[in-house]
XYZ file of C-alpha atoms in Angstrom:
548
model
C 38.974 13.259 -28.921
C 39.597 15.586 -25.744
C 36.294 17.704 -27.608
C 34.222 15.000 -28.065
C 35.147 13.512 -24.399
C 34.073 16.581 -23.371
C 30.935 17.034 -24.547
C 29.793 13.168 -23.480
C 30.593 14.289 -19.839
C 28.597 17.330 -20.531
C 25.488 15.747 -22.000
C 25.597 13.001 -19.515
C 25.668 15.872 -16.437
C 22.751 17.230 -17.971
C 20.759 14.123 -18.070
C 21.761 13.304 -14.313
C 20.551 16.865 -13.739
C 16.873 16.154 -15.513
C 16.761 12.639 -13.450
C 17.846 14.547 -10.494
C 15.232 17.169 -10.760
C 12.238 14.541 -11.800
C 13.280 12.566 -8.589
C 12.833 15.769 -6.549
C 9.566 16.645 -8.304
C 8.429 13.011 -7.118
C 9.481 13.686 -3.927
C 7.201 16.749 -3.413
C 4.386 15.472 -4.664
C 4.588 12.431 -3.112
C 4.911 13.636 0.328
C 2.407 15.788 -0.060
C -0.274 13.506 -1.270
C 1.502 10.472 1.526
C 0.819 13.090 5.113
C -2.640 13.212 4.523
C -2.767 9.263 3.965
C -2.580 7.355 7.448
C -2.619 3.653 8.195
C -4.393 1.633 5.545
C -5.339 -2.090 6.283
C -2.760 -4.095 6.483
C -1.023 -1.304 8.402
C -3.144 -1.994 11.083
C -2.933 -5.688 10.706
C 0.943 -5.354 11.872
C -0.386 -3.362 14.324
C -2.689 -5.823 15.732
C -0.312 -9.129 15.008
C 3.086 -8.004 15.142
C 3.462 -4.789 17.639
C 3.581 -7.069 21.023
C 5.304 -10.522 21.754
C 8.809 -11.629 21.166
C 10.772 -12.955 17.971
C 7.728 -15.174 16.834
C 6.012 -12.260 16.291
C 8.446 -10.785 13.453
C 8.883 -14.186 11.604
C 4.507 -15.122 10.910
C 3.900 -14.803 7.526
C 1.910 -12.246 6.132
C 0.049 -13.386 3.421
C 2.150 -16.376 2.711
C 4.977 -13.492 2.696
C 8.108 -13.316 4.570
C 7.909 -9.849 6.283
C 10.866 -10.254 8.742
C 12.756 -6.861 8.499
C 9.513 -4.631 7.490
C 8.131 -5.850 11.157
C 10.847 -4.958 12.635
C 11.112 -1.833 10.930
C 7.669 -0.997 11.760
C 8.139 -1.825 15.489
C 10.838 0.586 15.273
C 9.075 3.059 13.857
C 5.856 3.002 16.954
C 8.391 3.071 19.531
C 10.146 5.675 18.264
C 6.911 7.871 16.893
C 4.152 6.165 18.602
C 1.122 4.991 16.629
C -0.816 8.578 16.387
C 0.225 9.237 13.010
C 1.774 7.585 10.455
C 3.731 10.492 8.755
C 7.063 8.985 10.410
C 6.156 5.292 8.357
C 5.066 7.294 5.307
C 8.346 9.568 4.871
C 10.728 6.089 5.340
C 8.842 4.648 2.772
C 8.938 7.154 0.639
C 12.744 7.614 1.267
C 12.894 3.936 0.246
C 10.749 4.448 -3.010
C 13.077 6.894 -4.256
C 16.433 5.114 -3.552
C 14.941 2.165 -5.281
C 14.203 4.199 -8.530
C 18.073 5.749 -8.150
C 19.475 2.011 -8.090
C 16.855 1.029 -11.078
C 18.688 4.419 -12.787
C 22.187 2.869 -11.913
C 21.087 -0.471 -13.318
C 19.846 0.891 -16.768
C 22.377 3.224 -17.648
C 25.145 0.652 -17.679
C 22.947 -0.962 -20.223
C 21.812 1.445 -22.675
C 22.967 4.874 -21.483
C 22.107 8.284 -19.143
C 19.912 9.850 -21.189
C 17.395 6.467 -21.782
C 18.113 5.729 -18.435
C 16.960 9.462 -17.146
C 13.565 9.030 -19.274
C 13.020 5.575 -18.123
C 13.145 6.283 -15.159
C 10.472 9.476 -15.017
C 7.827 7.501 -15.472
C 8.629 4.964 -12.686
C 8.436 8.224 -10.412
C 4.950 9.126 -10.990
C 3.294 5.785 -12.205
C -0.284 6.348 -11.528
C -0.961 2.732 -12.030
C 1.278 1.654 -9.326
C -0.223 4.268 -6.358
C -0.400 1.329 -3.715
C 3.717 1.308 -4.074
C 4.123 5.318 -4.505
C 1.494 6.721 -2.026
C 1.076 3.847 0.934
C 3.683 3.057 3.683
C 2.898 -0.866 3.859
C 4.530 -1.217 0.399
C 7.897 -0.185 1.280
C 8.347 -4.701 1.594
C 8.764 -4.277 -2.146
C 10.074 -0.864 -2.168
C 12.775 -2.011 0.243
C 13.418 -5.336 -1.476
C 13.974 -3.896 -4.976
C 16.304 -1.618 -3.790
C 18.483 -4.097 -2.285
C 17.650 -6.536 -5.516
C 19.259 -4.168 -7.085
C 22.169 -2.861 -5.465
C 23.199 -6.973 -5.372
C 22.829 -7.210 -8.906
C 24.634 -4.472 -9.833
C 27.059 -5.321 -7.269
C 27.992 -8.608 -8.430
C 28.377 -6.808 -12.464
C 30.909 -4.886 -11.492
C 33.015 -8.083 -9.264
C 34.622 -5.578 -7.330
C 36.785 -6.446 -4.258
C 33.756 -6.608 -1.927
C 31.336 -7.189 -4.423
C 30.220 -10.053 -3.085
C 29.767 -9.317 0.252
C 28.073 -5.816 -0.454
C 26.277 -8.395 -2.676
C 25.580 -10.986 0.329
C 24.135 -8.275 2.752
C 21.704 -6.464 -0.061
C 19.985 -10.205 -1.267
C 19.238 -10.946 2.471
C 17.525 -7.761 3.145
C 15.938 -8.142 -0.099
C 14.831 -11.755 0.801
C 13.574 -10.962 4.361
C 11.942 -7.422 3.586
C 9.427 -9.362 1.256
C 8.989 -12.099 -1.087
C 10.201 -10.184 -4.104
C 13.437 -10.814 -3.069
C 13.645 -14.223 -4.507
C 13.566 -12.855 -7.774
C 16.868 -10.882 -7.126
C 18.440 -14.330 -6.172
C 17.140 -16.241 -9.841
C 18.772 -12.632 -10.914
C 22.064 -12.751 -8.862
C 22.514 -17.022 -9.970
C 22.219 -16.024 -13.618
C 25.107 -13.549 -12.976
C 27.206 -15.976 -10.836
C 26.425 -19.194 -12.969
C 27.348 -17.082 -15.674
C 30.545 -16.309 -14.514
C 32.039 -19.478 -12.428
C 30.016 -21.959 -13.978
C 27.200 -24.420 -12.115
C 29.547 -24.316 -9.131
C 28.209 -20.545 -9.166
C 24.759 -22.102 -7.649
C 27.260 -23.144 -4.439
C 28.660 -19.538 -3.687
C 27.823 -17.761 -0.592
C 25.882 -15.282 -2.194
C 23.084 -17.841 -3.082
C 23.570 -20.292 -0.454
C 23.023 -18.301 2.546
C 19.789 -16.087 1.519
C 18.699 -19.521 0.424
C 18.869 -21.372 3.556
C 17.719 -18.359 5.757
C 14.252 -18.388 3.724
C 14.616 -22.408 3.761
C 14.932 -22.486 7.661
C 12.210 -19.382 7.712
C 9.585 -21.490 5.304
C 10.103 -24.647 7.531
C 9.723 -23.045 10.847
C 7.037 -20.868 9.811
C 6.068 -20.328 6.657
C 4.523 -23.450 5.431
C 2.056 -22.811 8.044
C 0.600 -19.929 5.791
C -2.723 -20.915 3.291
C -0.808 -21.258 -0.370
C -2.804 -21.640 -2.924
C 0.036 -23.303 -5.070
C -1.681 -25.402 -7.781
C -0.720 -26.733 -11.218
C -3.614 -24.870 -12.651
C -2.593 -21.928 -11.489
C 1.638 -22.954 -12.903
C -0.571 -24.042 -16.499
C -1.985 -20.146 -16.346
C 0.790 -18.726 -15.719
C 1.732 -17.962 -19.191
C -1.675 -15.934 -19.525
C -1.132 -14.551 -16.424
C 2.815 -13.266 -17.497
C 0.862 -11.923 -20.825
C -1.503 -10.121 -19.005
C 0.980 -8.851 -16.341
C 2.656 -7.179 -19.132
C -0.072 -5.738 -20.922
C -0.919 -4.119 -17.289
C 2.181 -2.598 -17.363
C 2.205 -1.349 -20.665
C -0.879 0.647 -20.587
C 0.422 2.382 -16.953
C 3.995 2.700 -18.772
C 2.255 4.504 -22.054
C -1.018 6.300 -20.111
C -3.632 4.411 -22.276
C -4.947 3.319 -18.555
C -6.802 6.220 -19.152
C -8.660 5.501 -21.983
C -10.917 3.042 -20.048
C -11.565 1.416 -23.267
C -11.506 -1.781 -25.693
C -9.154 0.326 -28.272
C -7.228 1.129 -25.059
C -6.745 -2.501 -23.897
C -6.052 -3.484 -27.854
C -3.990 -1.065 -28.407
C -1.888 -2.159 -25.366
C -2.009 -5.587 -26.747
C -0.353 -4.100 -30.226
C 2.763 -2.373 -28.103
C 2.983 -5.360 -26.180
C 3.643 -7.478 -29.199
C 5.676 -4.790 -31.249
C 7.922 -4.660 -27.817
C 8.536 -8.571 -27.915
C 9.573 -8.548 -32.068
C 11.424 -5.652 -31.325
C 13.248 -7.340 -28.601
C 13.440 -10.678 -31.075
C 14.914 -8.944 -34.207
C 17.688 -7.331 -31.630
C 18.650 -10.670 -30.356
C 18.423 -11.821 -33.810
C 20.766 -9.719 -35.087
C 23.293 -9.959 -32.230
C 23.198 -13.797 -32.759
C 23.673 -14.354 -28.611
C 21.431 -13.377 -25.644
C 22.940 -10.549 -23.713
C 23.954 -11.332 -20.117
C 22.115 -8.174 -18.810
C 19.008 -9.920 -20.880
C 19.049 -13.057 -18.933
C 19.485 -11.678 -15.386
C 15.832 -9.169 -16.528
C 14.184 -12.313 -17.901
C 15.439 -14.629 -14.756
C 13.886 -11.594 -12.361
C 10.681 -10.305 -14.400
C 9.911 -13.873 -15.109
C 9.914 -15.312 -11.277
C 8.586 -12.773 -9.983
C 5.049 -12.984 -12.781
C 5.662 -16.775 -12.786
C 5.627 -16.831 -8.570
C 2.614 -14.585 -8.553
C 0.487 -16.267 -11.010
C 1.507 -19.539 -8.661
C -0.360 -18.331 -6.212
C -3.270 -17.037 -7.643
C -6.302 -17.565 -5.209
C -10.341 -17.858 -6.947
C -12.151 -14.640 -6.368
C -9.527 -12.906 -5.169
C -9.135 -9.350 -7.301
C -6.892 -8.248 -5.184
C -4.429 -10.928 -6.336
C -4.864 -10.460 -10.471
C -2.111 -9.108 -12.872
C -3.589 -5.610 -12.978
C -3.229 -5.244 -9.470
C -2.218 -1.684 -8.263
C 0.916 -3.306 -5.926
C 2.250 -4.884 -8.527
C 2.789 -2.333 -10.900
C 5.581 -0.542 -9.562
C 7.935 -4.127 -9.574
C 6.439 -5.000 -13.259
C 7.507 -1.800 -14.783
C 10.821 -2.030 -13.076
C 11.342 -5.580 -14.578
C 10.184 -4.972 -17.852
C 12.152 -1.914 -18.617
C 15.394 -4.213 -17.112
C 14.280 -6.409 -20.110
C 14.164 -3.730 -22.623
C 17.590 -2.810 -21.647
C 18.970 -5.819 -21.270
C 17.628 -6.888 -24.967
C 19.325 -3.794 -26.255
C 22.462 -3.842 -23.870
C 25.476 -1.114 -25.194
C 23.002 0.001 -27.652
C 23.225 4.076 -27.026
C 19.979 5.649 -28.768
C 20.579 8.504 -31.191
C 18.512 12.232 -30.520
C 15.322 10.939 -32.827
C 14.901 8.028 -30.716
C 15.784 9.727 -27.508
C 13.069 12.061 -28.395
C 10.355 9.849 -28.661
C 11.244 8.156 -25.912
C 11.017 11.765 -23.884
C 7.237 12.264 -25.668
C 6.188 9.379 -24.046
C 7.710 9.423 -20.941
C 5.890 13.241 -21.034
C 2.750 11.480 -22.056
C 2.864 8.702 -19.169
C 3.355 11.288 -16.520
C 0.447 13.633 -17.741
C -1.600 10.716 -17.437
C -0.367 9.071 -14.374
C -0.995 12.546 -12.086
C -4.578 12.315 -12.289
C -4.442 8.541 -11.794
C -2.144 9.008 -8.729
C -4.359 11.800 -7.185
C -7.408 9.365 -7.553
C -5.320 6.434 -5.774
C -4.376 9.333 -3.146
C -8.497 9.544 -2.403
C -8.702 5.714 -2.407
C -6.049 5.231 0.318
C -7.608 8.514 2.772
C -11.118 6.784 2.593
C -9.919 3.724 3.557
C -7.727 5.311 6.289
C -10.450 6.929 7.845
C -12.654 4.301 8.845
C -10.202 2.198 11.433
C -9.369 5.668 12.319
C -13.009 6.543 13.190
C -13.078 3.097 14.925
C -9.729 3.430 17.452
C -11.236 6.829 18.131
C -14.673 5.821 19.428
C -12.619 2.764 21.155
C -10.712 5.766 22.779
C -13.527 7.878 23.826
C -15.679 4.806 25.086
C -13.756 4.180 27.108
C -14.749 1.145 30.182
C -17.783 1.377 28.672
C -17.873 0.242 25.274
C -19.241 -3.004 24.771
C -18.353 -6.258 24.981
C -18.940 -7.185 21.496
C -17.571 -3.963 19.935
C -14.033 -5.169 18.025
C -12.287 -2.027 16.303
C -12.788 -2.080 12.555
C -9.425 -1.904 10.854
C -10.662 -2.046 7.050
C -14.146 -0.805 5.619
C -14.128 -3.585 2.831
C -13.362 -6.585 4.903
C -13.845 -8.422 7.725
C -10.719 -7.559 9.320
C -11.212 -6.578 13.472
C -9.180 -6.073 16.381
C -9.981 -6.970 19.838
C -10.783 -4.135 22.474
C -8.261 -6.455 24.604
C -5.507 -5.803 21.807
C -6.622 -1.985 21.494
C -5.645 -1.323 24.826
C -2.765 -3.576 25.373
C -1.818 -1.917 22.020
C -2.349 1.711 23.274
C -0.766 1.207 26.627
C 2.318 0.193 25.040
C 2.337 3.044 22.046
C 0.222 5.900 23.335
C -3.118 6.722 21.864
C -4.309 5.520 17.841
C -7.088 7.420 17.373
C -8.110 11.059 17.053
C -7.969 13.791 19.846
C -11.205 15.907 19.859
C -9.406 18.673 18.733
C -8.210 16.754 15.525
C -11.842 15.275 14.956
C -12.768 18.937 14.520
C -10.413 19.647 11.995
C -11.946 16.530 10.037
C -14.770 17.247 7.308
C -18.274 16.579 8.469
C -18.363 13.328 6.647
C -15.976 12.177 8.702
C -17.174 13.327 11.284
C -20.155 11.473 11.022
C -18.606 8.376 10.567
C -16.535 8.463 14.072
C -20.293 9.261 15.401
C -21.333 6.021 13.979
C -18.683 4.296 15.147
C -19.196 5.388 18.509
C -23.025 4.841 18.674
C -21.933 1.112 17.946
C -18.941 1.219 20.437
C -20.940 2.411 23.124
C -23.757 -0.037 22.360
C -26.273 2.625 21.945
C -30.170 1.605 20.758
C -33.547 2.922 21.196
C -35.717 0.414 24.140
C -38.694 0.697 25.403
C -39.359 3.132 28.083
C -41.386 5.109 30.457
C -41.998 9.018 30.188
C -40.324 11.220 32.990
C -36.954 12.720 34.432
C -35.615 14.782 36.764
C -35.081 17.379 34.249
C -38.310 17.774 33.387
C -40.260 17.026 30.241
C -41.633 19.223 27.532
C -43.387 18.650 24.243
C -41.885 19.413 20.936
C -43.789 19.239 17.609
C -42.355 16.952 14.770
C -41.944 17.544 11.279
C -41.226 15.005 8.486
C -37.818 16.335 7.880
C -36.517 15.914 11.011
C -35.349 18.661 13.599
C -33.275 18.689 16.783
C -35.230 17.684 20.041
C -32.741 17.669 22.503
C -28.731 18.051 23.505
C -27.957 15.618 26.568
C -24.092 15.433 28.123
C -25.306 12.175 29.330
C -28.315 10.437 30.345
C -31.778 8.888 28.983
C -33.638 10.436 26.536
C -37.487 9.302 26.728
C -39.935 10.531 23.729
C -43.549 9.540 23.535
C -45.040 9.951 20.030
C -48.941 11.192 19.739
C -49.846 10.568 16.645
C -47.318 8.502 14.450
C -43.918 6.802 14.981
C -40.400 9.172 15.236
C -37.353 8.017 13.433
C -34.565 8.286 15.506
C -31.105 10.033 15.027
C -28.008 10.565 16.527
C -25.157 12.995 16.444
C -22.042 13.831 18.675
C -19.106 15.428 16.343
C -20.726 15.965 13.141
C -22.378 19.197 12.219
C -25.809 17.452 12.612
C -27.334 14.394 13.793
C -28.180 12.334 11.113
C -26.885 8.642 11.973
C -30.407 6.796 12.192
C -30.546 4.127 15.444
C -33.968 3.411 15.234
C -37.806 4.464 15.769
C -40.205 5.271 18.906
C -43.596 4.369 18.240
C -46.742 6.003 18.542
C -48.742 5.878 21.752
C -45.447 4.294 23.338
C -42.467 5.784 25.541
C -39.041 5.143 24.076
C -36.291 5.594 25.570
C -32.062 5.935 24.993
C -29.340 5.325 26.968
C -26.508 8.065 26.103
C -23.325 7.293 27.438
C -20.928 10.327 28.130
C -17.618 8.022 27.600
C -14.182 10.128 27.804
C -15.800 13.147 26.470
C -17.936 15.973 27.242
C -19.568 16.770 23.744
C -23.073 16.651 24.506
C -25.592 14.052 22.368
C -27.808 15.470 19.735
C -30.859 13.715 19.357
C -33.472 14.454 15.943
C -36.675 13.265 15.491
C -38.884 13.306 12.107
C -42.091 12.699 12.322
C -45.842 14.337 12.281
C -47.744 15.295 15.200
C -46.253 16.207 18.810
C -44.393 14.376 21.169
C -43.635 14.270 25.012
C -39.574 14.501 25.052
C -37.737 13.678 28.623
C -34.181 14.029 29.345
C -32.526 11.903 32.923
């Protein structure tokens, strides 16, 4: 007995040490690919709605979502760091990522063992699929709330002496980090119905989580758009079928295939997973406890989403990056839970490990394409706040800071600076715009052209630096380099097309054309910065070029 004790402990160190070493290798990659991400839409949406003003501020839903403690932990986080960068945001919530993968760990191994738990949990750690959760900062609402979820279930399993208020404290910062905490409390009232009856529904635990998001959804909630509809609850079977097919191909790398055999194929798992889990409860003749509180979370949480599903929204459907991360979670709790105190033997164990190998090899390229996705949508609000910063008094009026490239989504040059006097400066310094790649670059020159307001009128010849003629060619060359000032051109023979550079290696963002026989002339503001104007022309003929 003392041999075979001893060799448990030993195999069961060794597959702590292979969890331990995948979570590191997460954490290494993941930072890496997370510093060179920055704020991504709704970043800059809390930004925007939730940076200034007093309690009211923190309690708005976003989304239809409560967001209570991720405000506040974003406010935090731009007093403390400013609003510059958003490494500081990007490390927490990567900190918070990882702890929620260590509690999934904890959760699974009291069900079905260290070494299943281990390779279960690898996959979670890279899950291409899921790169919204893994690689951006805004997603640490789930991140944060699964964690807690989970540290409250396992918390009330184990009815220790302060169980339940360990249990208390974890299901309210689960509930007011994000909506996915009302999952945790169906999970947490399965437990405590389970154990004390119906009056389990009256016990602290439940009541007071409830009756905070109660008194949150009254005061401020219900003023959100929901899009709550019995079509939507009569879907929702579909929806839960399709949610778990998502998963499934993320889970077993056929995401990659891109194909009909793929998505089929997926299909086949997806059924062989629910017999399998039907022949184990068959053969136990009773439905684990562990089983219920998976099925009472996966299930609200699918059921809840598919609730809400809005028409022509794709960024709301089951195969949605976001929820990924929280579907994998809950459908390997349902695995385990189906086949709770089942320990698998060094054949099955092995499998297991092939595909967990499988889904990672997989998931890294998928993960280092969502890494792209995130930086190009970064850039663009970036580009924006920095033109906003170097315009200066003399942007625009109607200029509004662009905070997403894909949707209408602005802020006002009134909240930029009431935002940047209270944080410090949000966009790039001209030394950082020169570390940025040309395309880049070039968009922070268009932004700026539009910030500053800058298009091609009609004009008269003449300047007080004199005037020269240049001869055009049809693919365009460099006429001029002005600090600041009016450029006037005069075509001879045929019209000029117009372009503009400031940053990028050339100028090549097009603001118009001068016509022939006619004096055109542009306005080029100098704003907060000294890099001159680069003006091209392409054309045929010569032209008379003056710079005021």
């Amino acid at each position: 007995m003392g041999a075979g004790f001893s060799e448990g402990m030993k195999t069961a160190r060794a597959a702590r040490i292979l969890f331990g070493v995948a979570l590191l290798a997460s954490a290494a990659l993941l930072l890496h690919y997370r510093l060179d991400i920055g704020f991504v839409a709704d970043d800059w949406a809390f930004l925007r709605d939730r940076s200034l003003g007093g309690l009211d501020s923190l309690l708005i839903p976003e989304n239809e979502n409560i967001v209570i403690l991720q405000a506040a932990v974003y406010r935090i986080f731009y007093i403390l760091f400013g609003i510059q960068s958003s490494a500081s945001l990007q490390i927490a919530s990567l900190v918070f990522f990882l702890l929620s993968v260590v509690a999934f760990y904890a959760w699974i191994r009291e069900r079905v063992g260290e070494w299943a738990a281990a390779i279960a949990s690898i996959p979670i750690l890279f899950l291409g699929t899921a790169y919204q959760d893994l690689l951006w900062a805004f997603q640490m609402g789930y991140t944060v709330s699964i964690l807690a979820g989970l540290t409250a279930l396992i918390a009330l399993e184990r009815n220790a002496r302060f169980s339940q208020p360990v249990a208390l404290v974890a299901i309210l910062v689960s509930v007011t980090t994000s909506s996915l905490g009302l999952p945790f409390l169906a999970g947490a009232a399965v437990i405590l119905v389970s154990r004390d009856g119906w009056e389990g529904l009256f016990n602290y635990v439940l009541l007071a989580p409830f009756l905070v998001f109660l008194v949150w959804w009254v005061g401020w909630g219900r003023t959100a758009d929901s899009h709550l509809s019995l079509t939507n609850l009569l879907h929702a079977p579909a929806f839960v079928a399709e949610s778990v097919k998502s998963v499934v191909m993320g889970l077993t790398g056929l995401h990659r295939t891109d194909s009909v055999a793929g998505d089929v194929l997926a299909w086949v798992i997806s059924g062989a997973l629910f017999a399998a889990v039907s022949f184990s409860l068959i053969r136990r003749k009773r439905l684990p406890l562990p089983l219920l509180v998976a099925l009472a979370v996966g299930l609200a949480f699918w059921v809840l989403t598919a609730a809400n599903q809005a028409p022509g929204m794709f960024t709301r459907e089951a195969d949605q990056s976001r929820y990924q991360y929280p579907g994998a979670v809950f459908l390997l709790m349902i695995l385990a839970g189906a086949f709770d105190g089942y320990r698998p033997g060094r054949n099955w164990l092995t499998g297991l490990a092939s595909l967990a190998a499988v889904s990672v090899a997989c998931s890294l390229g998928t993960l280092s394409e969502g890494r792209k996705i995130l930086i190009d949508i970064s850039v663009t609000p970036k580009a924006s706040l920095t033109a906003m910063d170097i315009a200066g008094e003399e942007a625009i009026p109607g200029y509004q800071v662009r905070l997403t490239p894909y949707l209408p989504i602005f802020m006002s040059q009134q909240r930029f600076r009431e935002v940047e006097e209270r944080y410090g400066r949000a966009g790039w310094s001209e030394e950082q715009i020169a570390d940025q790649s040309d395309e880049v670059r070039r968009l922070v020159d268009a932004e700026l052209v539009a910030a500053l307001g800058i298009v091609p009128r009609p004009g008269r010849a003449g300047g007080s630096s004199g005037c020269r003629t240049v001869k055009l060619n049809p693919a365009g060359s460099e006429i001029a380099s002005v600090p600041a000032g009016t450029l006037s051109i005069a075509p001879a023979r045929s019209d000029a097309a117009l372009a503009l550079g400031r940053f990028a290696d050339q100028a090549t963002f097009a603001i118009g054309t001068a016509k022939a026989g006619r004096s055109t002339s542009v306005d080029l503001p100098a704003g907060r910065s000294s890099q001159p104007w680069r003006v091209r022309a392409s054309g045929t003929g010569k032209a008379l070029v003056c710079v005021s």
